[in-house]
Every structure is written in C-alpha cells, then in structure tokens.
Amino acid sequence: MRRVSRIAVAGVATAAFAVSVSACGSSSTSSSSGDDNKNLGLALAYDVGGKGDQSFNDAATAGLEKADKEFGYKSTAVEPQDGESDADKVQRLESLAKQGYNPVIGVGFAYAPAVKAAAAKYPKTTFGIVDDEQTKADNVADLVFSEEQASYLAGVAAAKATKSNVVGFVGGVDVPLIHKFEAGYKQGVEDTKKGVTVKSQYLTETAAEGGFSSPDKGESAADGQIDAGADVVYAAAGLSGQGVIKAANANKVWAIGVDSDQYKQDALKTYKDSILTSAMKNVEGAVYTLAKSVEDGKPATGVVRGDLANGGVSLANSNPVFAGNKEIQDAVKKAEEGIKNGTIKVKTS
C-alpha cells in the first residue's frame, strides 16, 4: 500500500524549503554582524509559551540546533517575559544584534514592530520573523506558511475519522493567523463529508490573556466540545494545545496536533495514542535555512513562504493507526494533490 508519509519526512521538507528560500528571498549585500565582530551564530527570541511548548517554539529550537551542529555556532535563545511591551522586545533584539548574533529571529507575529525597529538600527544584521509578512526591509526575512493547506488535510482526516459527525477546533487566540487554521480545517471537513458539524472556540482575545500558554484553558475548551459530541478535536493553540490532547486522551477520542509532530513529543508520550496526526509547518526548516543563507553570504530577505508544494507544511504520519488507515490515507493524498495542482482552493478566512 502506498502511503502519504512522504509529506511528513522532515529531511525532505527542509531540503525543499531551502529551495523555496532561494526562490522567494532576495539577497542583501552583507552578512556581517551588528558590531562587525565574528558571527556568534543565530539567535531566537521566543514567542509566548517559550521553549518546551512541544509545538511552535520547539520547532524553531530544532532549526537552531541543526544550524549549531552544521556550522559550529554557539547560538542563543531568549525566553519572553510576562506582560512585556514592544519596547522590551526591541531591546531584546537590539541586544542580540549588538552582541554579534546573525540572523536574529523573532519567533511569532508579536515581534513585528520590534523586528522593524531593530532591523533599521542594525542594517548589517539579517533579521527574521516567523508568521508575519508585513515587515518590509532589505535585511528582514518574513518566514510565513500556508497553514490553511495543512489544516485542510487535517479536516479531511477528521471527517474520515469521526463516528459522531461532530468535530472540534480550538484556537489559542482570536487573530487572523489562527483564523487560517480554522478556515482550512472547516473546508477540509465540509469537502470530505457532508453533515459533519464543526464546533469552534477561541480561548482568548489576546495572547496576553494566555491563549497560547494555558493548557488548562485548552483542556476545558476540549472537554466542552467533547461533551457536545465531538470525537475529533484539532488545536491550533501553542502550549494550550497540550490540554486539548490531554482531554482527548481522557475521553478516548482523537486529537489533532499542530506545528510539530506531536505524536513524537516526549512531553506528550502519555497521550500519544490519542494523537491521530498533526498539521505541521516546517518552522525548523525555515530557521535553519535562513541561518544557512547568512552563513553562505547570501542572506535571504523578503517574503519566504512554506506550503504543501515545497514541504513547508505537511501532515504527520507517525501514528501507525493513521498511517495504516487506507480510507484516510487515500482521501488525504487526493486532497494534497488537489491543493498542489490548484483544483482545490483553500480559504484563509
């Protein structure tokens, strides 16, 4: 039986994403660090949830570790602080650039104002920002993804897996980025099986309220959806998604993870048999490839987008139950091909 596991192979995705960077990013004239000392390596400024979220930030960390190993870097990563301002973020990025780190990457759209300010002050340093494409500068790479495409595939899988004909979506924060996850997921469900109800809930209006960093909020939301009949729940909620997965496990229903292959995460191994699949985006590849472009003396800048076609997003195939289900696999493969050839247009809102 031919499976679609090829879309979830990290090495292939990283290599393909590297091609995308070369195609989409332009080159600036210098790769020297902020103070013209030897480049110390890359620096990550984490988003809400920080290292250990088993999702978005940890994927960025994996890219940093790969760059360190390959280039002999001594990179660094800095945790966010509760209630910090944009000025705090600017100071963090400027400090990293001044020390000689290059590139300096803000992991999350909340860093957009800070990246814009720091990039203007340190034009010889390459800055990256994950999940924002509004920051325009000659030394900034906007590392963005077609999250709706992987979410569509997750919706296909959910529609094929549900027995109750009710599935759930839990979004961390009610913002346009997370709307993309919901839109793709709902469309995938609706296109695959008519009559399936999708229940959606956002945990908070702002990130400061803990929507991306509160597993208890995720667990409570998932419990409510499961009580209402959902037997598959997809979370796009960062660290809060751990609570969704915990609730799914406790109620013996399916969870769908996000950003990283959560079936493989050590912190979630107790619940892994309840993780049907994960809608992944190759943040690891984006971080590594930006570092490589700087190392090669041709820093990528501009909008660098990861999608299904270049391996920037994918659906994980690690759970043997998922990988061995021919009906789900065939449906996912058909949907993937449709998205790639343009016969399926995935909504973003």
mmCIF file of C-alpha atoms in Angstrom:
data_model
loop_
_atom_site.group_PDB
_atom_site.id
_atom_site.type_symbol
_atom_site.label_atom_id
_atom_site.label_comp_id
_atom_site.label_asym_id
_atom_site.label_seq_id
_atom_site.Cartn_x
_atom_site.Cartn_y
_atom_site.Cartn_z
ATOM 1 C CA MET A 1 0.000 0.000 0.000
ATOM 2 C CA ARG A 2 1.343 3.368 -0.952
ATOM 3 C CA ARG A 3 1.106 5.872 1.874
ATOM 4 C CA VAL A 4 1.349 9.648 2.048
ATOM 5 C CA SER A 5 4.108 9.538 4.640
ATOM 6 C CA ARG A 6 6.412 11.259 2.193
ATOM 7 C CA ILE A 7 4.774 14.592 3.017
ATOM 8 C CA ALA A 8 5.898 14.329 6.601
ATOM 9 C CA VAL A 9 9.563 13.495 6.151
ATOM 10 C CA ALA A 10 11.494 16.257 7.895
ATOM 11 C CA GLY A 11 14.623 15.947 5.814
ATOM 12 C CA VAL A 12 12.759 16.263 2.536
ATOM 13 C CA ALA A 13 10.719 19.160 3.833
ATOM 14 C CA THR A 14 13.799 21.026 4.985
ATOM 15 C CA ALA A 15 15.570 20.497 1.676
ATOM 16 C CA ALA A 16 12.527 21.571 -0.299
ATOM 17 C CA PHE A 17 12.026 24.586 1.887
ATOM 18 C CA ALA A 18 15.630 25.576 1.270
ATOM 19 C CA VAL A 19 14.823 25.719 -2.444
ATOM 20 C CA SER A 20 11.850 27.940 -1.631
ATOM 21 C CA VAL A 21 14.059 30.361 0.268
ATOM 22 C CA SER A 22 16.393 30.644 -2.682
ATOM 23 C CA ALA A 23 13.460 31.270 -4.999
ATOM 24 C CA CYS A 24 11.488 33.681 -2.835
ATOM 25 C CA GLY A 25 14.125 35.572 -0.897
ATOM 26 C CA SER A 26 16.345 38.264 -2.256
ATOM 27 C CA SER A 27 19.917 38.817 -1.128
ATOM 28 C CA SER A 28 21.346 41.700 0.836
ATOM 29 C CA THR A 29 24.890 42.864 0.399
ATOM 30 C CA SER A 30 26.401 41.902 3.724
ATOM 31 C CA SER A 31 26.166 39.105 6.263
ATOM 32 C CA SER A 32 28.332 40.725 8.905
ATOM 33 C CA SER A 33 27.072 41.013 12.449
ATOM 34 C CA GLY A 34 25.787 44.126 14.181
ATOM 35 C CA ASP A 35 29.170 45.235 15.506
ATOM 36 C CA ASP A 36 31.268 43.667 12.715
ATOM 37 C CA ASN A 37 32.716 41.001 15.045
ATOM 38 C CA LYS A 38 32.753 37.328 14.082
ATOM 39 C CA ASN A 39 29.229 35.945 13.811
ATOM 40 C CA LEU A 40 28.313 34.111 17.017
ATOM 41 C CA GLY A 41 25.520 32.207 15.339
ATOM 42 C CA LEU A 42 21.806 32.711 15.218
ATOM 43 C CA ALA A 43 19.563 33.993 17.992
ATOM 44 C CA LEU A 44 15.948 33.159 18.685
ATOM 45 C CA ALA A 45 13.591 35.370 20.645
ATOM 46 C CA TYR A 46 10.797 33.019 21.679
ATOM 47 C CA ASP A 47 7.101 33.680 21.406
ATOM 48 C CA VAL A 48 4.564 33.163 24.206
ATOM 49 C CA GLY A 49 4.954 29.693 25.719
ATOM 50 C CA GLY A 50 8.724 29.646 25.256
ATOM 51 C CA LYS A 51 10.893 26.600 24.892
ATOM 52 C CA GLY A 52 9.170 23.384 25.857
ATOM 53 C CA ASP A 53 5.805 24.129 24.259
ATOM 54 C CA GLN A 54 6.161 20.876 22.231
ATOM 55 C CA SER A 55 4.936 22.881 19.265
ATOM 56 C CA PHE A 56 5.866 26.172 17.605
ATOM 57 C CA ASN A 57 8.826 27.333 19.687
ATOM 58 C CA ASP A 58 10.327 23.862 19.925
ATOM 59 C CA ALA A 59 10.262 23.574 16.137
ATOM 60 C CA ALA A 60 12.296 26.784 15.937
ATOM 61 C CA THR A 61 14.687 25.356 18.531
ATOM 62 C CA ALA A 62 15.238 22.283 16.363
ATOM 63 C CA GLY A 63 16.289 24.558 13.499
ATOM 64 C CA LEU A 64 18.718 26.378 15.765
ATOM 65 C CA GLU A 65 20.237 23.106 16.954
ATOM 66 C CA LYS A 66 20.689 21.891 13.399
ATOM 67 C CA ALA A 67 22.464 25.116 12.438
ATOM 68 C CA ASP A 68 24.708 24.890 15.500
ATOM 69 C CA LYS A 69 25.711 21.343 14.637
ATOM 70 C CA GLU A 70 26.394 22.059 10.982
ATOM 71 C CA PHE A 71 28.092 25.457 11.267
ATOM 72 C CA GLY A 72 29.782 25.170 14.657
ATOM 73 C CA TYR A 73 27.717 28.001 16.068
ATOM 74 C CA LYS A 74 27.105 28.817 19.696
ATOM 75 C CA SER A 75 23.627 30.171 19.203
ATOM 76 C CA THR A 76 21.317 31.510 21.861
ATOM 77 C CA ALA A 77 17.604 31.671 22.584
ATOM 78 C CA VAL A 78 15.789 34.102 24.868
ATOM 79 C CA GLU A 79 12.536 33.490 26.705
ATOM 80 C CA PRO A 80 9.659 36.002 26.702
ATOM 81 C CA GLN A 81 8.579 37.762 29.869
ATOM 82 C CA ASP A 82 5.026 38.071 31.159
ATOM 83 C CA GLY A 83 3.425 41.364 30.275
ATOM 84 C CA GLU A 84 6.341 42.636 28.231
ATOM 85 C CA SER A 85 5.943 45.599 25.884
ATOM 86 C CA ASP A 86 7.075 46.125 22.297
ATOM 87 C CA ALA A 87 9.890 48.248 23.736
ATOM 88 C CA ASP A 88 11.082 45.225 25.727
ATOM 89 C CA LYS A 89 11.107 43.159 22.546
ATOM 90 C CA VAL A 90 13.028 45.860 20.667
ATOM 91 C CA GLN A 91 15.644 45.975 23.417
ATOM 92 C CA ARG A 92 15.992 42.180 23.319
ATOM 93 C CA LEU A 93 16.532 42.056 19.561
ATOM 94 C CA GLU A 94 18.923 45.005 19.539
ATOM 95 C CA SER A 95 20.962 43.440 22.327
ATOM 96 C CA LEU A 96 21.280 40.191 20.383
ATOM 97 C CA ALA A 97 22.357 42.020 17.231
ATOM 98 C CA LYS A 98 24.841 44.145 19.148
ATOM 99 C CA GLN A 99 26.420 41.024 20.652
ATOM 100 C CA GLY A 100 27.076 39.687 17.156
ATOM 101 C CA TYR A 101 24.329 37.152 16.533
ATOM 102 C CA ASN A 102 23.205 36.847 12.930
ATOM 103 C CA PRO A 103 20.485 36.125 11.977
ATOM 104 C CA VAL A 104 18.258 37.308 14.803
ATOM 105 C CA ILE A 105 14.796 35.746 14.592
ATOM 106 C CA GLY A 106 11.596 36.777 16.338
ATOM 107 C CA VAL A 107 9.523 33.630 16.736
ATOM 108 C CA GLY A 108 5.964 34.866 16.289
ATOM 109 C CA PHE A 109 3.934 37.698 14.779
ATOM 110 C CA ALA A 110 4.052 39.667 18.036
ATOM 111 C CA TYR A 111 7.655 40.577 17.176
ATOM 112 C CA ALA A 112 6.713 42.517 14.029
ATOM 113 C CA PRO A 113 7.115 46.054 15.461
ATOM 114 C CA ALA A 114 10.317 45.067 17.262
ATOM 115 C CA VAL A 115 11.898 43.472 14.184
ATOM 116 C CA LYS A 116 11.118 46.568 12.128
ATOM 117 C CA ALA A 117 12.783 48.841 14.692
ATOM 118 C CA ALA A 118 15.827 46.647 15.338
ATOM 119 C CA ALA A 119 16.429 45.994 11.638
ATOM 120 C CA ALA A 120 16.568 49.732 10.973
ATOM 121 C CA LYS A 121 19.179 50.214 13.685
ATOM 122 C CA TYR A 122 21.322 47.212 12.654
ATOM 123 C CA PRO A 123 21.231 47.112 8.834
ATOM 124 C CA LYS A 124 24.162 44.689 8.595
ATOM 125 C CA THR A 125 22.331 42.056 10.629
ATOM 126 C CA THR A 126 19.748 39.822 8.991
ATOM 127 C CA PHE A 127 16.511 39.597 10.945
ATOM 128 C CA GLY A 128 13.784 37.009 10.559
ATOM 129 C CA ILE A 129 10.233 36.988 11.790
ATOM 130 C CA VAL A 130 8.036 33.905 11.838
ATOM 131 C CA ASP A 131 4.358 34.265 10.919
ATOM 132 C CA ASP A 132 4.367 37.873 9.743
ATOM 133 C CA GLU A 133 4.798 39.263 6.236
ATOM 134 C CA GLN A 134 4.122 42.938 6.885
ATOM 135 C CA THR A 135 7.679 43.819 7.893
ATOM 136 C CA LYS A 136 9.424 45.160 4.791
ATOM 137 C CA ALA A 137 13.154 45.920 4.922
ATOM 138 C CA ASP A 138 16.263 44.986 2.947
ATOM 139 C CA ASN A 139 17.580 42.923 5.886
ATOM 140 C CA VAL A 140 14.375 41.193 7.021
ATOM 141 C CA ALA A 141 13.070 37.754 6.013
ATOM 142 C CA ASP A 142 9.352 37.204 6.592
ATOM 143 C CA LEU A 143 9.066 33.472 7.298
ATOM 144 C CA VAL A 144 5.432 32.605 6.645
ATOM 145 C CA PHE A 145 3.401 29.484 5.865
ATOM 146 C CA SER A 146 0.230 28.318 4.171
ATOM 147 C CA GLU A 147 -1.175 26.914 7.416
ATOM 148 C CA GLU A 148 -4.605 26.608 5.844
ATOM 149 C CA GLN A 149 -3.329 23.906 3.482
ATOM 150 C CA ALA A 150 -2.114 21.553 6.204
ATOM 151 C CA SER A 151 -5.261 22.366 8.181
ATOM 152 C CA TYR A 152 -7.387 21.357 5.178
ATOM 153 C CA LEU A 153 -5.698 17.955 5.222
ATOM 154 C CA ALA A 154 -6.349 17.752 8.967
ATOM 155 C CA GLY A 155 -10.018 18.443 8.225
ATOM 156 C CA VAL A 156 -10.066 15.647 5.661
ATOM 157 C CA ALA A 157 -8.603 13.262 8.237
ATOM 158 C CA ALA A 158 -11.061 14.406 10.906
ATOM 159 C CA ALA A 159 -14.049 13.932 8.603
ATOM 160 C CA LYS A 160 -12.923 10.413 7.768
ATOM 161 C CA ALA A 161 -12.202 9.539 11.411
ATOM 162 C CA THR A 162 -15.339 10.895 13.084
ATOM 163 C CA LYS A 163 -18.097 8.495 14.050
ATOM 164 C CA SER A 164 -20.285 11.061 15.800
ATOM 165 C CA ASN A 165 -20.240 13.503 12.867
ATOM 166 C CA VAL A 166 -19.157 16.223 15.277
ATOM 167 C CA VAL A 167 -15.575 17.535 15.350
ATOM 168 C CA GLY A 168 -13.948 20.416 17.183
ATOM 169 C CA PHE A 169 -11.479 23.233 16.636
ATOM 170 C CA VAL A 170 -9.735 25.057 19.487
ATOM 171 C CA GLY A 171 -7.851 28.232 18.569
ATOM 172 C CA GLY A 172 -5.474 29.807 21.037
ATOM 173 C CA VAL A 173 -6.104 33.483 20.277
ATOM 174 C CA ASP A 174 -8.761 35.094 18.088
ATOM 175 C CA VAL A 175 -6.426 36.591 15.477
ATOM 176 C CA PRO A 176 -6.191 36.350 11.664
ATOM 177 C CA LEU A 177 -3.300 33.873 11.778
ATOM 178 C CA ILE A 178 -5.350 31.323 13.732
ATOM 179 C CA HIS A 179 -8.383 32.009 11.540
ATOM 180 C CA LYS A 180 -6.341 30.453 8.709
ATOM 181 C CA PHE A 181 -6.093 27.193 10.638
ATOM 182 C CA GLU A 182 -9.819 27.172 11.346
ATOM 183 C CA ALA A 183 -10.813 28.082 7.788
ATOM 184 C CA GLY A 184 -8.729 25.345 6.189
ATOM 185 C CA TYR A 185 -9.872 22.758 8.720
ATOM 186 C CA LYS A 186 -13.564 23.547 8.276
ATOM 187 C CA GLN A 187 -13.270 23.482 4.498
ATOM 188 C CA GLY A 188 -11.477 20.138 4.588
ATOM 189 C CA VAL A 189 -14.196 18.667 6.782
ATOM 190 C CA GLU A 190 -17.035 20.056 4.672
ATOM 191 C CA ASP A 191 -15.496 18.991 1.350
ATOM 192 C CA THR A 192 -14.936 15.455 2.620
ATOM 193 C CA LYS A 193 -18.144 14.532 4.443
ATOM 194 C CA LYS A 194 -21.425 16.395 4.312
ATOM 195 C CA GLY A 195 -23.368 16.777 7.534
ATOM 196 C CA VAL A 196 -20.395 16.938 9.906
ATOM 197 C CA THR A 197 -20.678 19.736 12.452
ATOM 198 C CA VAL A 198 -17.528 21.704 13.307
ATOM 199 C CA LYS A 199 -17.580 23.319 16.746
ATOM 200 C CA SER A 200 -15.065 26.168 17.129
ATOM 201 C CA GLN A 201 -13.811 28.016 20.171
ATOM 202 C CA TYR A 202 -11.085 30.580 20.759
ATOM 203 C CA LEU A 203 -9.511 30.616 24.196
ATOM 204 C CA THR A 204 -8.735 34.346 24.461
ATOM 205 C CA GLU A 205 -8.959 37.574 22.526
ATOM 206 C CA THR A 206 -5.272 38.443 23.084
ATOM 207 C CA ALA A 207 -2.081 36.484 23.643
ATOM 208 C CA ALA A 208 -1.514 38.352 26.908
ATOM 209 C CA GLU A 209 -4.563 36.567 28.314
ATOM 210 C CA GLY A 210 -2.820 33.211 27.954
ATOM 211 C CA GLY A 211 -4.456 31.741 24.869
ATOM 212 C CA PHE A 212 -1.190 30.229 23.663
ATOM 213 C CA SER A 213 0.215 29.323 27.071
ATOM 214 C CA SER A 214 -2.563 27.829 29.213
ATOM 215 C CA PRO A 215 -3.065 24.057 28.947
ATOM 216 C CA ASP A 216 -5.898 24.301 31.489
ATOM 217 C CA LYS A 217 -7.844 26.594 29.157
ATOM 218 C CA GLY A 218 -7.282 24.186 26.277
ATOM 219 C CA GLU A 219 -8.399 21.215 28.335
ATOM 220 C CA SER A 220 -11.575 22.979 29.466
ATOM 221 C CA ALA A 221 -12.477 24.005 25.915
ATOM 222 C CA ALA A 222 -11.889 20.496 24.582
ATOM 223 C CA ASP A 223 -13.928 18.944 27.391
ATOM 224 C CA GLY A 224 -16.836 21.201 26.430
ATOM 225 C CA GLN A 225 -16.639 20.212 22.768
ATOM 226 C CA ILE A 226 -16.325 16.537 23.618
ATOM 227 C CA ASP A 227 -19.342 16.782 25.930
ATOM 228 C CA ALA A 228 -21.202 18.247 22.942
ATOM 229 C CA GLY A 229 -20.359 15.184 20.857
ATOM 230 C CA ALA A 230 -17.006 15.917 19.233
ATOM 231 C CA ASP A 231 -14.868 12.829 18.779
ATOM 232 C CA VAL A 232 -12.008 14.586 16.937
ATOM 233 C CA VAL A 233 -10.585 17.908 18.193
ATOM 234 C CA TYR A 234 -7.941 19.958 16.355
ATOM 235 C CA ALA A 235 -5.985 22.516 18.368
ATOM 236 C CA ALA A 236 -4.052 25.481 16.985
ATOM 237 C CA ALA A 237 -3.150 26.892 20.361
ATOM 238 C CA GLY A 238 0.549 26.515 21.111
ATOM 239 C CA LEU A 239 1.208 25.263 24.624
ATOM 240 C CA SER A 240 -2.547 25.341 25.360
ATOM 241 C CA GLY A 241 -2.920 22.525 22.850
ATOM 242 C CA GLN A 242 -1.390 20.142 25.361
ATOM 243 C CA GLY A 243 -4.571 20.489 27.394
ATOM 244 C CA VAL A 244 -6.676 19.642 24.347
ATOM 245 C CA ILE A 245 -4.633 16.495 23.773
ATOM 246 C CA LYS A 246 -4.926 15.553 27.446
ATOM 247 C CA ALA A 247 -8.720 15.948 27.319
ATOM 248 C CA ALA A 248 -8.947 13.857 24.156
ATOM 249 C CA ASN A 249 -6.950 11.101 25.789
ATOM 250 C CA ALA A 250 -9.069 11.152 28.946
ATOM 251 C CA ASN A 251 -12.259 10.880 26.885
ATOM 252 C CA LYS A 252 -10.880 8.320 24.420
ATOM 253 C CA VAL A 253 -11.379 10.485 21.338
ATOM 254 C CA TRP A 254 -8.950 11.777 18.733
ATOM 255 C CA ALA A 255 -6.822 14.910 18.952
ATOM 256 C CA ILE A 256 -5.027 16.513 16.021
ATOM 257 C CA GLY A 257 -1.820 18.337 16.920
ATOM 258 C CA VAL A 258 -0.232 21.375 15.338
ATOM 259 C CA ASP A 259 3.071 22.866 14.135
ATOM 260 C CA SER A 260 5.288 19.936 15.250
ATOM 261 C CA ASP A 261 4.694 16.184 15.012
ATOM 262 C CA GLN A 262 3.165 15.988 18.469
ATOM 263 C CA TYR A 263 2.902 12.202 18.364
ATOM 264 C CA LYS A 264 6.693 12.178 18.739
ATOM 265 C CA GLN A 265 6.964 14.725 21.552
ATOM 266 C CA ASP A 266 8.378 13.283 24.775
ATOM 267 C CA ALA A 267 6.237 15.519 26.969
ATOM 268 C CA LEU A 268 3.111 14.125 25.301
ATOM 269 C CA LYS A 269 4.072 10.443 25.148
ATOM 270 C CA THR A 270 1.463 9.535 27.771
ATOM 271 C CA TYR A 271 -1.214 10.759 25.373
ATOM 272 C CA LYS A 272 0.348 9.905 22.015
ATOM 273 C CA ASP A 273 -2.057 7.086 21.168
ATOM 274 C CA SER A 274 -4.818 9.713 21.090
ATOM 275 C CA ILE A 275 -2.967 11.958 18.604
ATOM 276 C CA LEU A 276 -4.328 10.982 15.196
ATOM 277 C CA THR A 277 -1.956 13.269 13.257
ATOM 278 C CA SER A 278 -0.541 16.799 13.369
ATOM 279 C CA ALA A 279 -0.817 19.664 10.892
ATOM 280 C CA MET A 280 2.829 20.664 10.707
ATOM 281 C CA LYS A 281 4.636 23.709 9.445
ATOM 282 C CA ASN A 282 8.357 23.492 8.921
ATOM 283 C CA VAL A 283 9.495 26.244 11.260
ATOM 284 C CA GLU A 284 12.611 24.145 11.848
ATOM 285 C CA GLY A 285 13.472 24.259 8.160
ATOM 286 C CA ALA A 286 12.741 27.977 7.888
ATOM 287 C CA VAL A 287 15.016 28.851 10.822
ATOM 288 C CA TYR A 288 17.827 26.594 9.645
ATOM 289 C CA THR A 289 17.640 27.757 6.031
ATOM 290 C CA LEU A 290 17.754 31.436 6.972
ATOM 291 C CA ALA A 291 20.846 30.732 9.086
ATOM 292 C CA LYS A 292 22.405 28.862 6.159
ATOM 293 C CA SER A 293 21.744 31.741 3.783
ATOM 294 C CA VAL A 294 23.625 34.061 6.148
ATOM 295 C CA GLU A 295 26.430 31.526 6.548
ATOM 296 C CA ASP A 296 26.697 31.289 2.754
ATOM 297 C CA GLY A 297 26.988 35.071 2.469
ATOM 298 C CA LYS A 298 23.682 35.484 0.624
ATOM 299 C CA PRO A 299 21.109 36.309 3.314
ATOM 300 C CA ALA A 300 17.527 35.614 2.255
ATOM 301 C CA THR A 301 15.140 38.542 2.655
ATOM 302 C CA GLY A 302 11.588 39.357 1.675
ATOM 303 C CA VAL A 303 8.639 37.004 1.963
ATOM 304 C CA VAL A 304 9.678 33.349 2.251
ATOM 305 C CA ARG A 305 6.590 31.129 2.182
ATOM 306 C CA GLY A 306 6.321 27.446 3.043
ATOM 307 C CA ASP A 307 3.433 25.498 1.528
ATOM 308 C CA LEU A 308 2.486 21.948 0.590
ATOM 309 C CA ALA A 309 4.308 22.136 -2.733
ATOM 310 C CA ASN A 310 7.712 22.964 -1.210
ATOM 311 C CA GLY A 311 7.362 20.962 2.005
ATOM 312 C CA GLY A 312 6.827 23.991 4.211
ATOM 313 C CA VAL A 313 3.604 22.488 5.584
ATOM 314 C CA SER A 314 2.537 18.856 5.809
ATOM 315 C CA LEU A 315 0.517 16.295 7.710
ATOM 316 C CA ALA A 316 2.331 13.975 10.121
ATOM 317 C CA ASN A 317 2.096 10.248 9.516
ATOM 318 C CA SER A 318 3.686 8.891 12.693
ATOM 319 C CA ASN A 319 0.691 7.255 14.359
ATOM 320 C CA PRO A 320 0.500 3.702 12.945
ATOM 321 C CA VAL A 321 -3.296 3.753 13.223
ATOM 322 C CA PHE A 322 -3.418 6.805 10.989
ATOM 323 C CA ALA A 323 -0.712 5.566 8.625
ATOM 324 C CA GLY A 324 -2.429 2.192 8.247
ATOM 325 C CA ASN A 325 -5.930 3.502 7.558
ATOM 326 C CA LYS A 326 -6.281 3.211 3.782
ATOM 327 C CA GLU A 327 -9.501 5.226 3.589
ATOM 328 C CA ILE A 328 -7.955 8.194 5.402
ATOM 329 C CA GLN A 329 -4.667 7.909 3.554
ATOM 330 C CA ASP A 330 -6.331 7.829 0.143
ATOM 331 C CA ALA A 331 -8.517 10.828 0.985
ATOM 332 C CA VAL A 332 -5.585 12.853 2.305
ATOM 333 C CA LYS A 333 -3.452 12.026 -0.717
ATOM 334 C CA LYS A 334 -6.241 13.034 -3.108
ATOM 335 C CA ALA A 335 -6.715 16.322 -1.252
ATOM 336 C CA GLU A 336 -2.990 17.010 -1.223
ATOM 337 C CA GLU A 337 -2.773 16.513 -4.970
ATOM 338 C CA GLY A 338 -5.779 18.790 -5.495
ATOM 339 C CA ILE A 339 -4.206 21.582 -3.478
ATOM 340 C CA LYS A 340 -0.907 21.245 -5.307
ATOM 341 C CA ASN A 341 -2.438 21.261 -8.792
ATOM 342 C CA GLY A 342 -4.812 24.089 -7.971
ATOM 343 C CA THR A 343 -8.119 22.242 -8.291
ATOM 344 C CA ILE A 344 -8.691 22.810 -4.559
ATOM 345 C CA LYS A 345 -8.504 26.437 -3.461
ATOM 346 C CA VAL A 346 -8.156 26.589 0.317
ATOM 347 C CA LYS A 347 -9.725 29.518 2.148
ATOM 348 C CA THR A 348 -7.752 31.585 4.609
ATOM 349 C CA SER A 349 -10.672 33.106 6.482
#
